[in-house]
Each structure stands twice: as structure tokens, then as C-alpha cells.
């Protein structure tokens, strides 16, 4: 019997066709929350990204639902424990977008190190060219600077490789691991580097750059007290979840000189972003596009298809 699948937040066309070729009935449509309560009970599975929320009350309306698939890493928008209690499998694609997110974090690091966000906004004529050439000559190189990674999962490890390649000293904090080992292959030679693990408090005091790669667990990772522990002139990058940073405290830390520059791909209240964040010249911004490369989307689609096909082949009705 064919499974009927709802793709709520989009999927690469190659993934849609692959599912159809495997005999799935696929519908691509985004419902608002009330419409989803009416329509999701008709489906055997749903594929989402970050926009659609699949909470416990919605699952309880869907006796046919066999799986919830998330095209991406974070599962903040899915009540995973309730799904497990209901026998609904939750699928995500942790391996597919790590490189893309890490590259964007590195792009923000390079951008704010050379104050490119300022020149991109302000260089509009000959006079601004001359003024900015003089003003932005006080930028920094990455070599010898210390990068603190908050979270040492796949994305953090990818960024660590890039940072080490740029001559940075990398430290990390992650309560869920005991050892952080990075594997390299350069010129057909394999070698490994161990990243020093530190407490968040020690890392905040040592870091020239801080990059967040942790899910949101209901508590801010960087709040007012954490900013007060940082080295003056630190740079902060967030490509994880906007809720991980108190944006009001962040703006105050910029004003006080504790934070020199910031790179943000995520925000506390997307898409209703704080106007003070939007207009601040010391903040480099991107519109939550960490995993949004053509390469990553194709990998995500393929990984989802593979997992869904395997699930159906192994599925045993309760």
C-alpha cells in the first residue's frame, strides 16, 4: 500500500521525484497551523524544515502518522519525546548541511574581521571610498587568534578545520563529549588534532572569537552575565538558533565595547528582527541561510529519501 506524504516546507525536485519513483504519493503544500490540524491526519508522513511546527497536540490528531522528517539538523520544531511515545519515527539529516553552515560561519568570521559589513553598507562614492580606506585599516587577521566553539558536533568540527587552516587556535566547550578530535586529509596524508575542551566560563575569558553551534534548550547561552565574562573586543558568530543569544544584552555589549563585531544568521524573533540589530553597523547579517546551498539541499533530499525508503521497507504495523 502506498504511503501518502506531505512536504510542508519544500524539498529539492530531485527528492520529490525520487520519492514518487519509489511509489510514494507526494503532495507539496504548506498549511497554516489550523489547516494542518485538519489535513495532516490524511497523511502517513510529513517532511518539514524549520517553519512547520509538529507539536504533541497535532500528533494526537494523526493516528496514521508514521514519521516526521526534518530536512536539516535541529529538531526544535518537533516534540520528539511525544513522537517516540506515540511510535512515530523522527528523522533528520545531520550529515548533509554541516559543511554549508560551517562555511557561512567562517564567512561571517572573515567579514567582521575585515569590517566588510561596514564597507558594503557605506561605500557609495569617491568620498566614502577614501574615508573607509583610512577607517578600515585597523582590521585584524585570524592567525594566532583564539576561537571558542560552543558545541562540538558536526558543524563545530567542520568550522574547527577551517579555523585551524586559517592559523587560529581553537578551543571548545560541549557538555556531551569527553574528547574533540578533528581528522584532516591533506596532500593524501591523514592526521588528527585534538581540540582542547574547556568550561564555558574559561572559554569566554580566553576567546577572541566565539561561534555557537548548539541547539536551543530553553535557556540563553549568551546572556548578560556571559557578556560580562568576555575579553574586551571579542567577535561573536551565531548560526545555530537565534534564541541562544539575548539580543538586547548583545547590543549593550557592542555599545560598551565588550563585543567588537557580530555575525548573525539567526535571530530571536524571525522574521520580525529587532530594528536595532538590522541597522547596527557592527553586525554582519544573513537571512537564516546556513544550510541553504544547492549542494546541501541536494544532499538533504537524498538523505531523506534514503531514510524514508528504508523506513517503509522495515515498517511493521503496531
Short mmCIF file of C-alpha atoms in Angstrom, two decimals, residues 5-276:
data_model
loop_
_atom_site.label_atom_id
_atom_site.label_comp_id
_atom_site.label_asym_id
_atom_site.label_seq_id
_atom_site.Cartn_x
_atom_site.Cartn_y
_atom_site.Cartn_z
CA UNK A 5 3.44 12.10 2.22
CA UNK A 6 3.10 15.84 2.86
CA UNK A 7 6.08 18.07 2.07
CA UNK A 8 5.30 21.16 4.11
CA UNK A 9 8.35 23.44 3.76
CA UNK A 10 9.69 22.45 0.35
CA UNK A 11 12.18 19.88 -0.92
CA UNK A 12 14.54 19.66 -3.88
CA UNK A 13 12.76 18.47 -7.02
CA UNK A 14 15.18 15.55 -7.27
CA UNK A 15 13.98 14.35 -3.86
CA UNK A 16 10.32 14.68 -4.78
CA UNK A 17 10.80 12.69 -7.97
CA UNK A 18 12.84 10.04 -6.17
CA UNK A 19 10.04 9.54 -3.63
CA UNK A 20 7.46 9.32 -6.40
CA UNK A 21 9.61 6.78 -8.24
CA UNK A 22 9.64 4.70 -5.07
CA UNK A 23 5.82 4.58 -5.10
CA UNK A 24 5.02 7.29 -2.55
CA UNK A 25 2.10 9.66 -3.12
CA UNK A 26 3.67 13.07 -2.60
CA UNK A 27 1.93 16.40 -2.07
CA UNK A 28 3.84 19.66 -1.66
CA UNK A 29 1.79 22.20 0.24
CA UNK A 30 2.26 24.50 3.23
CA UNK A 31 -0.74 24.68 5.56
CA UNK A 32 -1.16 27.20 8.35
CA UNK A 33 -1.38 25.64 11.84
CA UNK A 34 -5.17 25.33 11.85
CA UNK A 35 -5.27 23.89 8.36
CA UNK A 36 -2.54 21.42 9.30
CA UNK A 37 -4.70 20.05 12.12
CA UNK A 38 -7.41 19.28 9.58
CA UNK A 39 -5.20 17.91 6.80
CA UNK A 40 -2.26 16.09 8.43
CA UNK A 41 -4.44 13.17 9.67
CA UNK A 42 -4.78 12.17 5.99
CA UNK A 43 -1.04 11.56 5.61
CA UNK A 44 1.35 8.76 6.60
CA UNK A 45 4.34 11.07 6.89
CA UNK A 46 5.35 14.73 6.86
CA UNK A 47 8.58 16.36 5.70
CA UNK A 48 9.35 19.75 7.25
CA UNK A 49 12.20 22.20 7.63
CA UNK A 50 12.10 24.87 10.35
CA UNK A 51 8.86 26.68 9.52
CA UNK A 52 6.31 23.97 10.31
CA UNK A 53 5.83 23.05 13.98
CA UNK A 54 4.79 19.48 14.79
CA UNK A 55 3.73 19.55 18.41
CA UNK A 56 2.12 16.97 20.66
CA UNK A 57 -1.46 18.17 20.14
CA UNK A 58 -1.04 17.90 16.37
CA UNK A 59 0.40 14.36 16.58
CA UNK A 60 -2.53 13.25 18.72
CA UNK A 61 -4.85 14.10 15.84
CA UNK A 62 -2.92 11.89 13.39
CA UNK A 63 -3.38 8.11 14.03
CA UNK A 64 -1.92 7.28 10.58
CA UNK A 65 1.28 9.28 11.05
CA UNK A 66 4.32 7.02 10.83
CA UNK A 67 7.17 9.52 10.64
CA UNK A 68 8.15 13.17 10.83
CA UNK A 69 11.18 14.04 8.70
CA UNK A 70 13.18 17.22 9.23
CA UNK A 71 15.29 18.45 6.33
CA UNK A 72 18.14 19.74 8.47
CA UNK A 73 19.71 19.17 11.87
CA UNK A 74 17.75 20.91 14.62
CA UNK A 75 14.55 19.36 15.96
CA UNK A 76 13.33 22.35 18.00
CA UNK A 77 10.09 22.48 15.99
CA UNK A 78 9.18 18.84 16.73
CA UNK A 79 8.11 17.35 20.08
CA UNK A 80 10.47 14.42 19.75
CA UNK A 81 9.72 12.70 23.06
CA UNK A 82 5.97 12.73 22.37
CA UNK A 83 6.56 11.32 18.89
CA UNK A 84 8.60 8.49 20.42
CA UNK A 85 5.83 7.77 22.91
CA UNK A 86 3.35 7.60 20.04
CA UNK A 87 5.59 5.28 17.99
CA UNK A 88 6.21 7.99 15.36
CA UNK A 89 9.75 7.94 13.99
CA UNK A 90 11.56 11.29 13.83
CA UNK A 91 14.11 11.59 11.01
CA UNK A 92 16.63 14.36 10.39
CA UNK A 93 19.67 14.89 8.18
CA UNK A 94 22.59 15.75 10.46
CA UNK A 95 25.32 14.99 7.95
CA UNK A 96 24.06 16.84 4.90
CA UNK A 97 24.37 20.53 5.76
CA UNK A 98 27.29 20.63 8.21
CA UNK A 99 29.78 21.91 5.64
CA UNK A 100 27.40 24.60 4.38
CA UNK A 101 26.68 26.01 7.85
CA UNK A 102 30.35 25.92 8.82
CA UNK A 103 31.31 27.77 5.64
CA UNK A 104 28.78 30.50 6.39
CA UNK A 105 30.10 30.84 9.95
CA UNK A 106 33.62 31.16 8.51
CA UNK A 107 32.36 33.74 6.03
CA UNK A 108 30.98 35.84 8.88
CA UNK A 109 34.26 35.48 10.79
CA UNK A 110 36.22 36.78 7.80
CA UNK A 111 33.66 39.50 7.07
CA UNK A 112 33.68 41.05 10.54
CA UNK A 113 37.45 40.65 10.89
CA UNK A 114 37.93 42.99 7.93
CA UNK A 115 34.79 45.09 8.62
CA UNK A 116 33.32 44.21 5.24
CA UNK A 117 29.78 44.66 6.58
CA UNK A 118 30.61 48.34 7.08
CA UNK A 119 32.14 48.91 3.64
CA UNK A 120 29.29 47.01 1.94
CA UNK A 121 26.77 49.35 3.54
CA UNK A 122 28.70 52.60 3.25
CA UNK A 123 30.92 52.65 0.15
CA UNK A 124 28.79 54.56 -2.32
CA UNK A 125 31.05 57.21 -3.89
CA UNK A 126 34.61 58.55 -4.11
CA UNK A 127 34.43 60.33 -0.77
CA UNK A 128 33.22 57.25 1.10
CA UNK A 129 35.88 55.14 -0.64
CA UNK A 130 38.64 57.42 0.66
CA UNK A 131 37.13 57.68 4.14
CA UNK A 132 36.59 53.94 4.51
CA UNK A 133 40.04 53.08 3.16
CA UNK A 134 41.50 55.02 6.08
CA UNK A 135 38.92 53.93 8.66
CA UNK A 136 39.03 50.20 7.95
CA UNK A 137 42.80 49.85 8.01
CA UNK A 138 42.56 48.83 11.68
CA UNK A 139 41.18 45.36 10.87
CA UNK A 140 42.55 42.06 12.14
CA UNK A 141 44.00 38.86 10.72
CA UNK A 142 42.84 35.49 12.03
CA UNK A 143 46.24 33.91 12.55
CA UNK A 144 47.02 33.45 16.21
CA UNK A 145 43.52 34.40 17.38
CA UNK A 146 41.54 32.07 19.65
CA UNK A 147 38.19 30.70 18.50
CA UNK A 148 35.81 29.24 21.08
CA UNK A 149 33.31 26.76 19.67
CA UNK A 150 30.19 26.39 21.79
CA UNK A 151 29.08 22.96 20.62
CA UNK A 152 31.39 20.43 19.01
CA UNK A 153 29.06 18.44 16.80
CA UNK A 154 29.41 18.02 13.05
CA UNK A 155 29.17 21.74 12.27
CA UNK A 156 31.56 22.74 15.04
CA UNK A 157 34.11 20.18 13.82
CA UNK A 158 33.87 21.42 10.23
CA UNK A 159 34.39 25.00 11.37
CA UNK A 160 37.33 23.90 13.53
CA UNK A 161 39.08 22.54 10.42
CA UNK A 162 38.57 25.81 8.55
CA UNK A 163 39.72 27.90 11.51
CA UNK A 164 42.85 25.80 12.00
CA UNK A 165 43.55 26.16 8.28
CA UNK A 166 43.50 29.92 8.83
CA UNK A 167 46.01 29.69 11.66
CA UNK A 168 43.55 30.10 14.52
CA UNK A 169 43.87 28.45 17.91
CA UNK A 170 40.63 26.50 18.54
CA UNK A 171 39.12 25.58 21.91
CA UNK A 172 35.66 24.18 22.54
CA UNK A 173 33.02 23.67 25.20
CA UNK A 174 30.49 20.86 24.96
CA UNK A 175 28.97 19.02 27.95
CA UNK A 176 28.08 15.99 25.84
CA UNK A 177 31.55 14.93 24.71
CA UNK A 178 34.71 13.92 26.52
CA UNK A 179 37.10 14.28 23.59
CA UNK A 180 37.15 16.50 20.49
CA UNK A 181 39.32 15.02 17.77
CA UNK A 182 39.49 16.54 14.27
CA UNK A 183 40.59 14.40 11.33
CA UNK A 184 42.35 16.00 8.34
CA UNK A 185 43.34 14.72 4.93
CA UNK A 186 45.88 16.98 3.25
CA UNK A 187 48.00 16.02 0.25
CA UNK A 188 46.87 12.39 0.68
CA UNK A 189 48.16 12.37 4.25
CA UNK A 190 45.80 11.78 7.17
CA UNK A 191 46.37 13.23 10.61
CA UNK A 192 44.35 14.19 13.67
CA UNK A 193 44.30 17.16 16.02
CA UNK A 194 42.79 17.16 19.49
CA UNK A 195 40.82 20.28 20.36
CA UNK A 196 41.16 21.42 23.96
CA UNK A 197 37.86 21.22 25.84
CA UNK A 198 37.21 23.93 28.43
CA UNK A 199 34.32 25.14 30.55
CA UNK A 200 32.16 27.90 29.11
CA UNK A 201 33.45 30.31 31.77
CA UNK A 202 37.10 29.69 30.89
CA UNK A 203 36.39 29.78 27.16
CA UNK A 204 34.62 33.13 27.38
CA UNK A 205 37.63 34.67 29.09
CA UNK A 206 40.12 33.34 26.51
CA UNK A 207 38.26 33.75 23.22
CA UNK A 208 38.83 36.38 20.55
CA UNK A 209 36.01 34.81 18.54
CA UNK A 210 33.00 32.82 19.77
CA UNK A 211 30.87 30.70 17.43
CA UNK A 212 27.70 28.98 18.65
CA UNK A 213 26.75 25.53 17.35
CA UNK A 214 24.30 24.25 19.95
CA UNK A 215 20.53 23.70 19.87
CA UNK A 216 18.30 25.92 21.97
CA UNK A 217 17.39 24.15 25.21
CA UNK A 218 15.14 26.81 26.74
CA UNK A 219 18.00 28.88 28.21
CA UNK A 220 20.13 31.59 26.62
CA UNK A 221 23.73 30.53 26.05
CA UNK A 222 24.92 34.14 25.90
CA UNK A 223 23.06 36.39 28.29
CA UNK A 224 24.05 39.50 30.24
CA UNK A 225 26.25 37.61 32.71
CA UNK A 226 28.16 35.80 29.95
CA UNK A 227 28.95 39.04 28.12
CA UNK A 228 30.50 40.43 31.30
CA UNK A 229 32.93 37.47 31.38
CA UNK A 230 34.25 38.04 27.84
CA UNK A 231 37.53 39.53 26.72
CA UNK A 232 37.08 43.11 25.51
CA UNK A 233 36.88 43.30 21.71
CA UNK A 234 35.52 39.76 21.18
CA UNK A 235 33.68 38.80 17.99
CA UNK A 236 30.58 36.60 18.11
CA UNK A 237 29.03 34.40 15.41
CA UNK A 238 25.68 32.61 15.67
CA UNK A 239 24.47 30.18 13.00
CA UNK A 240 22.60 27.92 15.46
CA UNK A 241 19.37 29.32 16.93
CA UNK A 242 18.51 32.97 17.44
CA UNK A 243 17.15 32.25 20.91
CA UNK A 244 20.63 31.26 22.08
CA UNK A 245 21.60 34.96 22.40
CA UNK A 246 19.90 37.72 24.36
CA UNK A 247 19.90 40.36 21.62
CA UNK A 248 19.29 43.28 23.99
CA UNK A 249 22.31 42.24 26.05
CA UNK A 250 24.27 41.77 22.81
CA UNK A 251 23.54 45.33 21.67
CA UNK A 252 24.57 46.65 25.08
CA UNK A 253 27.82 44.68 24.87
CA UNK A 254 28.53 46.22 21.46
CA UNK A 255 27.85 49.71 22.80
CA UNK A 256 30.14 49.15 25.79
CA UNK A 257 33.00 47.86 23.63
CA UNK A 258 32.98 44.32 25.03
CA UNK A 259 31.88 42.98 21.65
CA UNK A 260 33.71 44.38 18.62
CA UNK A 261 31.61 42.77 15.87
CA UNK A 262 28.98 40.12 15.32
CA UNK A 263 27.93 37.72 12.56
CA UNK A 264 24.30 36.54 12.74
CA UNK A 265 22.46 34.10 10.51
CA UNK A 266 19.69 33.54 13.07
CA UNK A 267 17.63 35.90 15.21
CA UNK A 268 15.43 35.81 18.29
CA UNK A 269 12.17 36.67 16.55
CA UNK A 270 12.49 35.67 12.90
CA UNK A 271 11.39 37.15 10.61
CA UNK A 272 10.43 40.12 12.83
CA UNK A 273 14.01 41.15 13.53
CA UNK A 274 14.85 43.82 16.08
CA UNK A 275 15.35 47.09 14.15
CA UNK A 276 18.38 47.93 16.31
#
